[in-house]
mmCIF file of C-alpha atoms in Angstrom:
data_model
loop_
_atom_site.group_PDB
_atom_site.id
_atom_site.type_symbol
_atom_site.label_atom_id
_atom_site.label_comp_id
_atom_site.label_asym_id
_atom_site.label_seq_id
_atom_site.Cartn_x
_atom_site.Cartn_y
_atom_site.Cartn_z
ATOM 1 C CA UNK A 1 -26.922 -47.629 31.019
ATOM 2 C CA UNK A 2 -23.388 -48.172 31.824
ATOM 3 C CA UNK A 3 -22.527 -49.495 28.421
ATOM 4 C CA UNK A 4 -24.026 -46.305 27.040
ATOM 5 C CA UNK A 5 -21.980 -44.134 29.384
ATOM 6 C CA UNK A 6 -18.851 -45.902 28.409
ATOM 7 C CA UNK A 7 -19.482 -45.531 24.583
ATOM 8 C CA UNK A 8 -20.267 -41.745 24.844
ATOM 9 C CA UNK A 9 -17.540 -39.932 23.139
ATOM 10 C CA UNK A 10 -15.270 -37.596 24.912
ATOM 11 C CA UNK A 11 -15.230 -34.401 23.075
ATOM 12 C CA UNK A 12 -14.996 -31.712 25.710
ATOM 13 C CA UNK A 13 -11.284 -31.775 26.612
ATOM 14 C CA UNK A 14 -10.123 -28.324 27.615
ATOM 15 C CA UNK A 15 -7.303 -28.418 25.096
ATOM 16 C CA UNK A 16 -9.638 -29.085 22.092
ATOM 17 C CA UNK A 17 -12.284 -26.964 22.791
ATOM 18 C CA UNK A 18 -12.993 -24.801 19.934
ATOM 19 C CA UNK A 19 -9.474 -25.589 18.740
ATOM 20 C CA UNK A 20 -10.536 -27.455 15.475
ATOM 21 C CA UNK A 21 -11.898 -24.705 13.402
ATOM 22 C CA UNK A 22 -10.541 -21.478 15.130
ATOM 23 C CA UNK A 23 -9.253 -19.049 12.523
ATOM 24 C CA UNK A 24 -7.382 -16.030 12.776
ATOM 25 C CA UNK A 25 -10.180 -13.747 11.490
ATOM 26 C CA UNK A 26 -12.546 -15.481 13.962
ATOM 27 C CA UNK A 27 -10.176 -14.732 16.738
ATOM 28 C CA UNK A 28 -9.635 -11.021 15.840
ATOM 29 C CA UNK A 29 -13.630 -10.541 15.509
ATOM 30 C CA UNK A 30 -13.787 -12.001 19.130
ATOM 31 C CA UNK A 31 -11.151 -9.671 20.187
ATOM 32 C CA UNK A 32 -12.898 -6.593 18.731
ATOM 33 C CA UNK A 33 -16.011 -7.607 20.159
ATOM 34 C CA UNK A 34 -14.457 -8.009 23.679
ATOM 35 C CA UNK A 35 -12.553 -4.579 23.322
ATOM 36 C CA UNK A 36 -15.765 -2.806 22.429
ATOM 37 C CA UNK A 37 -17.544 -4.138 25.298
ATOM 38 C CA UNK A 38 -15.274 -2.580 27.703
ATOM 39 C CA UNK A 39 -16.383 0.945 29.098
ATOM 40 C CA UNK A 40 -12.699 1.677 29.935
ATOM 41 C CA UNK A 41 -11.633 1.449 26.414
ATOM 42 C CA UNK A 42 -14.009 3.999 25.232
ATOM 43 C CA UNK A 43 -13.269 6.350 27.958
ATOM 44 C CA UNK A 44 -9.430 6.208 27.017
ATOM 45 C CA UNK A 45 -10.143 6.481 23.390
ATOM 46 C CA UNK A 46 -12.192 9.654 23.932
ATOM 47 C CA UNK A 47 -9.619 10.897 26.484
ATOM 48 C CA UNK A 48 -6.933 10.617 23.872
ATOM 49 C CA UNK A 49 -9.005 12.311 21.137
ATOM 50 C CA UNK A 50 -9.882 15.261 23.527
ATOM 51 C CA UNK A 51 -6.326 15.668 24.629
ATOM 52 C CA UNK A 52 -4.972 15.749 21.153
ATOM 53 C CA UNK A 53 -7.727 17.974 19.739
ATOM 54 C CA UNK A 54 -7.595 20.434 22.788
ATOM 55 C CA UNK A 55 -3.768 20.674 22.472
ATOM 56 C CA UNK A 56 -4.138 21.387 18.810
ATOM 57 C CA UNK A 57 -6.302 24.313 19.549
ATOM 58 C CA UNK A 58 -4.545 25.651 22.529
ATOM 59 C CA UNK A 59 -1.018 25.232 21.060
ATOM 60 C CA UNK A 60 -2.092 27.142 17.887
ATOM 61 C CA UNK A 61 -3.629 30.039 19.931
ATOM 62 C CA UNK A 62 -0.471 30.248 22.252
ATOM 63 C CA UNK A 63 1.748 30.118 19.325
ATOM 64 C CA UNK A 64 -0.241 32.653 17.140
ATOM 65 C CA UNK A 65 -0.389 35.225 20.192
ATOM 66 C CA UNK A 66 3.365 34.906 20.881
ATOM 67 C CA UNK A 67 4.272 35.516 17.273
ATOM 68 C CA UNK A 68 1.566 38.469 17.245
ATOM 69 C CA UNK A 69 3.388 40.120 20.225
ATOM 70 C CA UNK A 70 6.797 40.114 18.494
ATOM 71 C CA UNK A 71 7.565 43.711 17.300
ATOM 72 C CA UNK A 72 10.460 42.971 14.786
ATOM 73 C CA UNK A 73 11.206 40.548 11.963
ATOM 74 C CA UNK A 74 14.439 39.579 13.869
ATOM 75 C CA UNK A 75 12.542 38.226 16.779
ATOM 76 C CA UNK A 76 10.312 36.245 14.458
ATOM 77 C CA UNK A 77 13.414 34.904 12.551
ATOM 78 C CA UNK A 78 14.563 33.417 15.951
ATOM 79 C CA UNK A 79 11.538 31.050 16.146
ATOM 80 C CA UNK A 80 12.849 29.194 13.209
ATOM 81 C CA UNK A 81 10.888 27.703 10.338
ATOM 82 C CA UNK A 82 7.508 29.013 11.125
ATOM 83 C CA UNK A 83 5.917 26.815 8.455
ATOM 84 C CA UNK A 84 7.174 23.595 9.973
ATOM 85 C CA UNK A 85 6.225 24.824 13.618
ATOM 86 C CA UNK A 86 2.679 25.829 12.443
ATOM 87 C CA UNK A 87 2.073 22.384 10.605
ATOM 88 C CA UNK A 88 3.123 20.576 13.825
ATOM 89 C CA UNK A 89 0.366 22.199 15.997
ATOM 90 C CA UNK A 90 -2.487 19.456 14.981
ATOM 91 C CA UNK A 91 -0.089 16.838 16.481
ATOM 92 C CA UNK A 92 0.897 19.039 19.497
ATOM 93 C CA UNK A 93 -0.985 16.835 22.028
ATOM 94 C CA UNK A 94 0.802 13.678 21.185
ATOM 95 C CA UNK A 95 3.317 14.082 24.169
ATOM 96 C CA UNK A 96 0.357 13.812 26.757
ATOM 97 C CA UNK A 97 -1.874 11.469 24.715
ATOM 98 C CA UNK A 98 0.688 8.903 24.008
ATOM 99 C CA UNK A 99 0.439 7.911 27.732
ATOM 100 C CA UNK A 100 -3.594 7.496 27.440
ATOM 101 C CA UNK A 101 -3.558 5.340 24.346
ATOM 102 C CA UNK A 102 -0.525 3.502 25.518
ATOM 103 C CA UNK A 103 -2.409 2.657 28.859
ATOM 104 C CA UNK A 104 -5.301 1.392 26.816
ATOM 105 C CA UNK A 105 -3.044 -0.935 24.853
ATOM 106 C CA UNK A 106 -1.378 -2.204 27.909
ATOM 107 C CA UNK A 107 -4.916 -3.166 29.403
ATOM 108 C CA UNK A 108 -5.917 -5.024 26.232
ATOM 109 C CA UNK A 109 -3.357 -7.610 27.349
ATOM 110 C CA UNK A 110 -2.811 -7.118 31.138
ATOM 111 C CA UNK A 111 -6.559 -7.336 31.658
ATOM 112 C CA UNK A 112 -6.683 -10.968 30.398
ATOM 113 C CA UNK A 113 -4.391 -11.862 33.305
ATOM 114 C CA UNK A 114 -5.766 -9.615 36.069
ATOM 115 C CA UNK A 115 -9.181 -10.862 35.536
ATOM 116 C CA UNK A 116 -8.366 -14.672 34.831
ATOM 117 C CA UNK A 117 -10.040 -14.289 31.528
ATOM 118 C CA UNK A 118 -6.819 -15.531 29.942
ATOM 119 C CA UNK A 119 -7.658 -19.290 30.998
ATOM 120 C CA UNK A 120 -10.867 -19.415 29.135
ATOM 121 C CA UNK A 121 -9.254 -17.360 26.276
ATOM 122 C CA UNK A 122 -6.659 -20.071 25.745
ATOM 123 C CA UNK A 123 -8.998 -22.932 26.379
ATOM 124 C CA UNK A 124 -11.113 -21.686 23.549
ATOM 125 C CA UNK A 125 -7.961 -20.898 21.440
ATOM 126 C CA UNK A 126 -5.174 -23.068 22.509
ATOM 127 C CA UNK A 127 -2.810 -21.488 19.798
ATOM 128 C CA UNK A 128 -1.812 -18.549 21.874
ATOM 129 C CA UNK A 129 -0.107 -16.915 18.865
ATOM 130 C CA UNK A 130 -3.482 -16.513 17.307
ATOM 131 C CA UNK A 131 -4.729 -14.560 20.292
ATOM 132 C CA UNK A 132 -1.466 -12.426 20.493
ATOM 133 C CA UNK A 133 -1.227 -11.353 16.847
ATOM 134 C CA UNK A 134 -5.023 -10.801 16.642
ATOM 135 C CA UNK A 135 -4.926 -8.469 19.785
ATOM 136 C CA UNK A 136 -1.858 -6.814 17.860
ATOM 137 C CA UNK A 137 -3.563 -6.178 14.814
ATOM 138 C CA UNK A 138 -6.715 -4.835 16.646
ATOM 139 C CA UNK A 139 -4.463 -2.570 18.694
ATOM 140 C CA UNK A 140 -2.687 -1.366 15.496
ATOM 141 C CA UNK A 141 -6.022 -0.620 13.817
ATOM 142 C CA UNK A 142 -7.699 1.105 16.614
ATOM 143 C CA UNK A 143 -4.776 3.274 17.258
ATOM 144 C CA UNK A 144 -4.099 4.224 13.921
ATOM 145 C CA UNK A 145 -7.757 5.381 13.590
ATOM 146 C CA UNK A 146 -7.816 7.173 16.722
ATOM 147 C CA UNK A 147 -4.639 9.120 15.629
ATOM 148 C CA UNK A 148 -5.986 9.721 12.196
ATOM 149 C CA UNK A 149 -9.206 11.145 13.439
ATOM 150 C CA UNK A 150 -7.627 13.152 16.172
ATOM 151 C CA UNK A 151 -5.197 14.831 14.033
ATOM 152 C CA UNK A 152 -7.647 15.641 11.211
ATOM 153 C CA UNK A 153 -10.096 17.020 13.602
ATOM 154 C CA UNK A 154 -7.160 18.869 15.259
ATOM 155 C CA UNK A 155 -6.397 20.342 11.882
ATOM 156 C CA UNK A 156 -9.888 21.415 11.332
ATOM 157 C CA UNK A 157 -9.929 23.134 14.633
ATOM 158 C CA UNK A 158 -6.552 24.605 14.532
ATOM 159 C CA UNK A 159 -7.112 26.045 10.884
ATOM 160 C CA UNK A 160 -9.234 29.208 11.570
ATOM 161 C CA UNK A 161 -6.970 30.043 14.807
ATOM 162 C CA UNK A 162 -3.907 29.876 12.515
ATOM 163 C CA UNK A 163 -5.800 31.898 9.673
ATOM 164 C CA UNK A 164 -6.637 34.519 12.292
ATOM 165 C CA UNK A 165 -3.078 35.017 13.120
ATOM 166 C CA UNK A 166 -2.055 35.003 9.621
ATOM 167 C CA UNK A 167 -0.141 31.579 9.882
ATOM 168 C CA UNK A 168 0.348 29.282 6.946
ATOM 169 C CA UNK A 169 -1.310 25.992 7.918
ATOM 170 C CA UNK A 170 -2.418 24.045 4.816
ATOM 171 C CA UNK A 171 -3.497 20.421 4.542
ATOM 172 C CA UNK A 172 -1.571 19.790 1.330
ATOM 173 C CA UNK A 173 1.704 20.799 2.576
ATOM 174 C CA UNK A 174 4.607 18.535 2.918
ATOM 175 C CA UNK A 175 5.013 19.575 6.415
ATOM 176 C CA UNK A 176 1.699 18.854 7.647
ATOM 177 C CA UNK A 177 1.460 15.512 5.732
ATOM 178 C CA UNK A 178 4.735 14.411 7.429
ATOM 179 C CA UNK A 179 2.993 15.185 10.834
ATOM 180 C CA UNK A 180 -0.302 13.433 9.791
ATOM 181 C CA UNK A 181 1.123 10.154 8.778
ATOM 182 C CA UNK A 182 4.387 9.672 10.830
ATOM 183 C CA UNK A 183 2.146 11.180 13.826
ATOM 184 C CA UNK A 184 -0.065 8.285 13.347
ATOM 185 C CA UNK A 185 2.874 5.869 13.179
ATOM 186 C CA UNK A 186 4.064 7.434 16.457
ATOM 187 C CA UNK A 187 0.674 6.510 18.135
ATOM 188 C CA UNK A 188 0.753 3.038 16.680
ATOM 189 C CA UNK A 189 4.317 2.569 18.043
ATOM 190 C CA UNK A 190 3.529 3.575 21.607
ATOM 191 C CA UNK A 191 0.368 1.431 21.519
ATOM 192 C CA UNK A 192 2.369 -1.684 20.440
ATOM 193 C CA UNK A 193 5.236 -1.116 22.942
ATOM 194 C CA UNK A 194 2.306 -0.739 25.669
ATOM 195 C CA UNK A 195 0.687 -3.937 24.159
ATOM 196 C CA UNK A 196 4.066 -5.812 24.516
ATOM 197 C CA UNK A 197 4.627 -4.622 28.181
ATOM 198 C CA UNK A 198 1.148 -5.501 29.264
ATOM 199 C CA UNK A 199 1.842 -9.080 27.896
ATOM 200 C CA UNK A 200 5.408 -9.372 29.679
ATOM 201 C CA UNK A 201 4.506 -7.990 32.920
ATOM 202 C CA UNK A 202 0.712 -9.095 33.121
ATOM 203 C CA UNK A 203 -0.065 -6.295 35.559
ATOM 204 C CA UNK A 204 -1.463 -2.964 33.998
ATOM 205 C CA UNK A 205 0.045 -0.692 36.806
ATOM 206 C CA UNK A 206 3.448 -2.158 36.480
ATOM 207 C CA UNK A 207 3.498 -1.879 32.523
ATOM 208 C CA UNK A 208 2.035 1.757 32.614
ATOM 209 C CA UNK A 209 4.750 2.764 35.043
ATOM 210 C CA UNK A 210 7.462 1.328 32.685
ATOM 211 C CA UNK A 211 5.769 2.881 29.723
ATOM 212 C CA UNK A 212 5.772 6.400 31.226
ATOM 213 C CA UNK A 213 9.387 5.891 32.537
ATOM 214 C CA UNK A 214 10.481 5.053 28.960
ATOM 215 C CA UNK A 215 8.679 8.052 27.296
ATOM 216 C CA UNK A 216 8.923 10.676 29.977
ATOM 217 C CA UNK A 217 11.565 9.761 32.587
ATOM 218 C CA UNK A 218 14.212 8.172 30.473
ATOM 219 C CA UNK A 219 13.772 10.607 27.670
ATOM 220 C CA UNK A 220 13.895 13.515 29.856
ATOM 221 C CA UNK A 221 16.817 12.489 31.831
ATOM 222 C CA UNK A 222 18.719 11.695 28.625
ATOM 223 C CA UNK A 223 17.967 14.823 27.059
ATOM 224 C CA UNK A 224 18.786 16.648 30.331
ATOM 225 C CA UNK A 225 22.148 15.185 30.666
ATOM 226 C CA UNK A 226 22.999 15.243 27.133
ATOM 227 C CA UNK A 227 24.496 18.677 27.318
ATOM 228 C CA UNK A 228 27.062 17.513 29.769
ATOM 229 C CA UNK A 229 27.745 14.095 28.377
ATOM 230 C CA UNK A 230 28.368 14.075 24.758
ATOM 231 C CA UNK A 231 27.432 10.553 23.842
ATOM 232 C CA UNK A 232 24.223 10.778 25.437
ATOM 233 C CA UNK A 233 23.194 13.279 22.612
ATOM 234 C CA UNK A 234 24.045 10.576 20.100
ATOM 235 C CA UNK A 235 22.162 7.902 22.289
ATOM 236 C CA UNK A 236 19.065 10.067 22.515
ATOM 237 C CA UNK A 237 18.077 9.871 18.909
ATOM 238 C CA UNK A 238 17.536 6.082 19.399
ATOM 239 C CA UNK A 239 14.897 6.541 21.962
ATOM 240 C CA UNK A 240 11.519 5.752 20.590
ATOM 241 C CA UNK A 241 9.878 9.258 21.033
ATOM 242 C CA UNK A 242 12.914 11.176 19.549
ATOM 243 C CA UNK A 243 13.148 8.686 16.481
ATOM 244 C CA UNK A 244 9.460 9.038 15.758
ATOM 245 C CA UNK A 245 9.560 12.755 16.095
ATOM 246 C CA UNK A 246 12.421 13.011 13.797
ATOM 247 C CA UNK A 247 10.348 11.538 11.114
ATOM 248 C CA UNK A 248 7.753 14.296 11.626
ATOM 249 C CA UNK A 249 10.495 17.062 11.229
ATOM 250 C CA UNK A 250 11.933 18.313 7.919
ATOM 251 C CA UNK A 251 14.524 16.035 6.378
ATOM 252 C CA UNK A 252 18.007 17.036 7.304
ATOM 253 C CA UNK A 253 17.182 18.449 10.595
ATOM 254 C CA UNK A 254 20.383 19.242 12.509
ATOM 255 C CA UNK A 255 21.107 16.535 15.121
ATOM 256 C CA UNK A 256 18.536 14.030 13.993
ATOM 257 C CA UNK A 257 19.052 10.778 12.073
ATOM 258 C CA UNK A 258 18.229 10.533 8.393
ATOM 259 C CA UNK A 259 14.777 9.618 7.676
ATOM 260 C CA UNK A 260 15.346 6.028 6.657
ATOM 261 C CA UNK A 261 17.388 5.570 10.035
ATOM 262 C CA UNK A 262 14.806 6.838 12.246
ATOM 263 C CA UNK A 263 12.275 4.697 10.431
ATOM 264 C CA UNK A 264 14.406 1.476 11.217
ATOM 265 C CA UNK A 265 14.662 2.629 14.938
ATOM 266 C CA UNK A 266 10.883 2.998 14.995
ATOM 267 C CA UNK A 267 10.514 -0.303 13.476
ATOM 268 C CA UNK A 268 13.030 -1.731 16.046
ATOM 269 C CA UNK A 269 10.962 -0.535 18.840
ATOM 270 C CA UNK A 270 7.803 -2.034 17.588
ATOM 271 C CA UNK A 271 9.014 -5.437 16.181
ATOM 272 C CA UNK A 272 11.591 -6.335 18.998
ATOM 273 C CA UNK A 273 9.220 -5.787 22.019
ATOM 274 C CA UNK A 274 6.332 -7.718 20.103
ATOM 275 C CA UNK A 275 8.714 -10.707 19.234
ATOM 276 C CA UNK A 276 9.931 -10.926 22.968
ATOM 277 C CA UNK A 277 6.218 -10.728 24.130
ATOM 278 C CA UNK A 278 5.004 -13.338 21.822
ATOM 279 C CA UNK A 279 7.751 -15.832 22.661
ATOM 280 C CA UNK A 280 7.436 -15.406 26.396
ATOM 281 C CA UNK A 281 3.663 -15.771 26.060
ATOM 282 C CA UNK A 282 3.869 -19.102 24.347
ATOM 283 C CA UNK A 283 6.564 -20.550 26.786
ATOM 284 C CA UNK A 284 5.187 -18.967 29.909
ATOM 285 C CA UNK A 285 2.436 -20.748 32.194
ATOM 286 C CA UNK A 286 -0.854 -18.821 32.220
#
């Protein structure tokens, strides 16, 4: 009996559990299943869509009512390019929805550590980078789909309201196409920054506070003081929300970076936090 016990193979070491045949697609599939099983994710996704669609309708109605009340062409001209403004209505809820979708991305990573699930996750998948980049791809896909659906439904809802006020809101217009695709990029950027913060701080509340501070407090403070401190006006263009918004505006907008420059800034705000988070996750104790 003792001989049989001694000869029994030792195959259940923690570091090797499931590590032999683990693939990236297998890990990603597992992450999607885990993500879909959480009720909070569905609530946050639906909340994001409701805010974006609701503000698309409300913003279009308010803008149409305002334009309808103007009594002279001179007053209308002071509003600027009306086609550009009208085309931005389906993405009018981004300012508020970004914190909701960002919070969801934060919890994708921070909840692993808050619940202690990270230990079992990294026992099953010892290569931490597989888990991190699988979560990154999952968050990218989910946030892009949420943004795309929200903006398209927002357009469908806003279109009859715009027509009622004789506003030109066309799906094929260059202005709306910029808002559609770069608006989707904006949401993906916020989500990936949130994922990075969740991985770095490992605390949902703390990471969400930092995310809100970056997109609301810092951005608002810099914009407010930029009228008094000239260099802040230049610095403001390199903040993530301003750079992403510049992509949705017409090329050559006064005070904004060029399109390719704004694209590089947005890419930097995505790549650098992700790279730092991946490096820290690899070297830090669970």
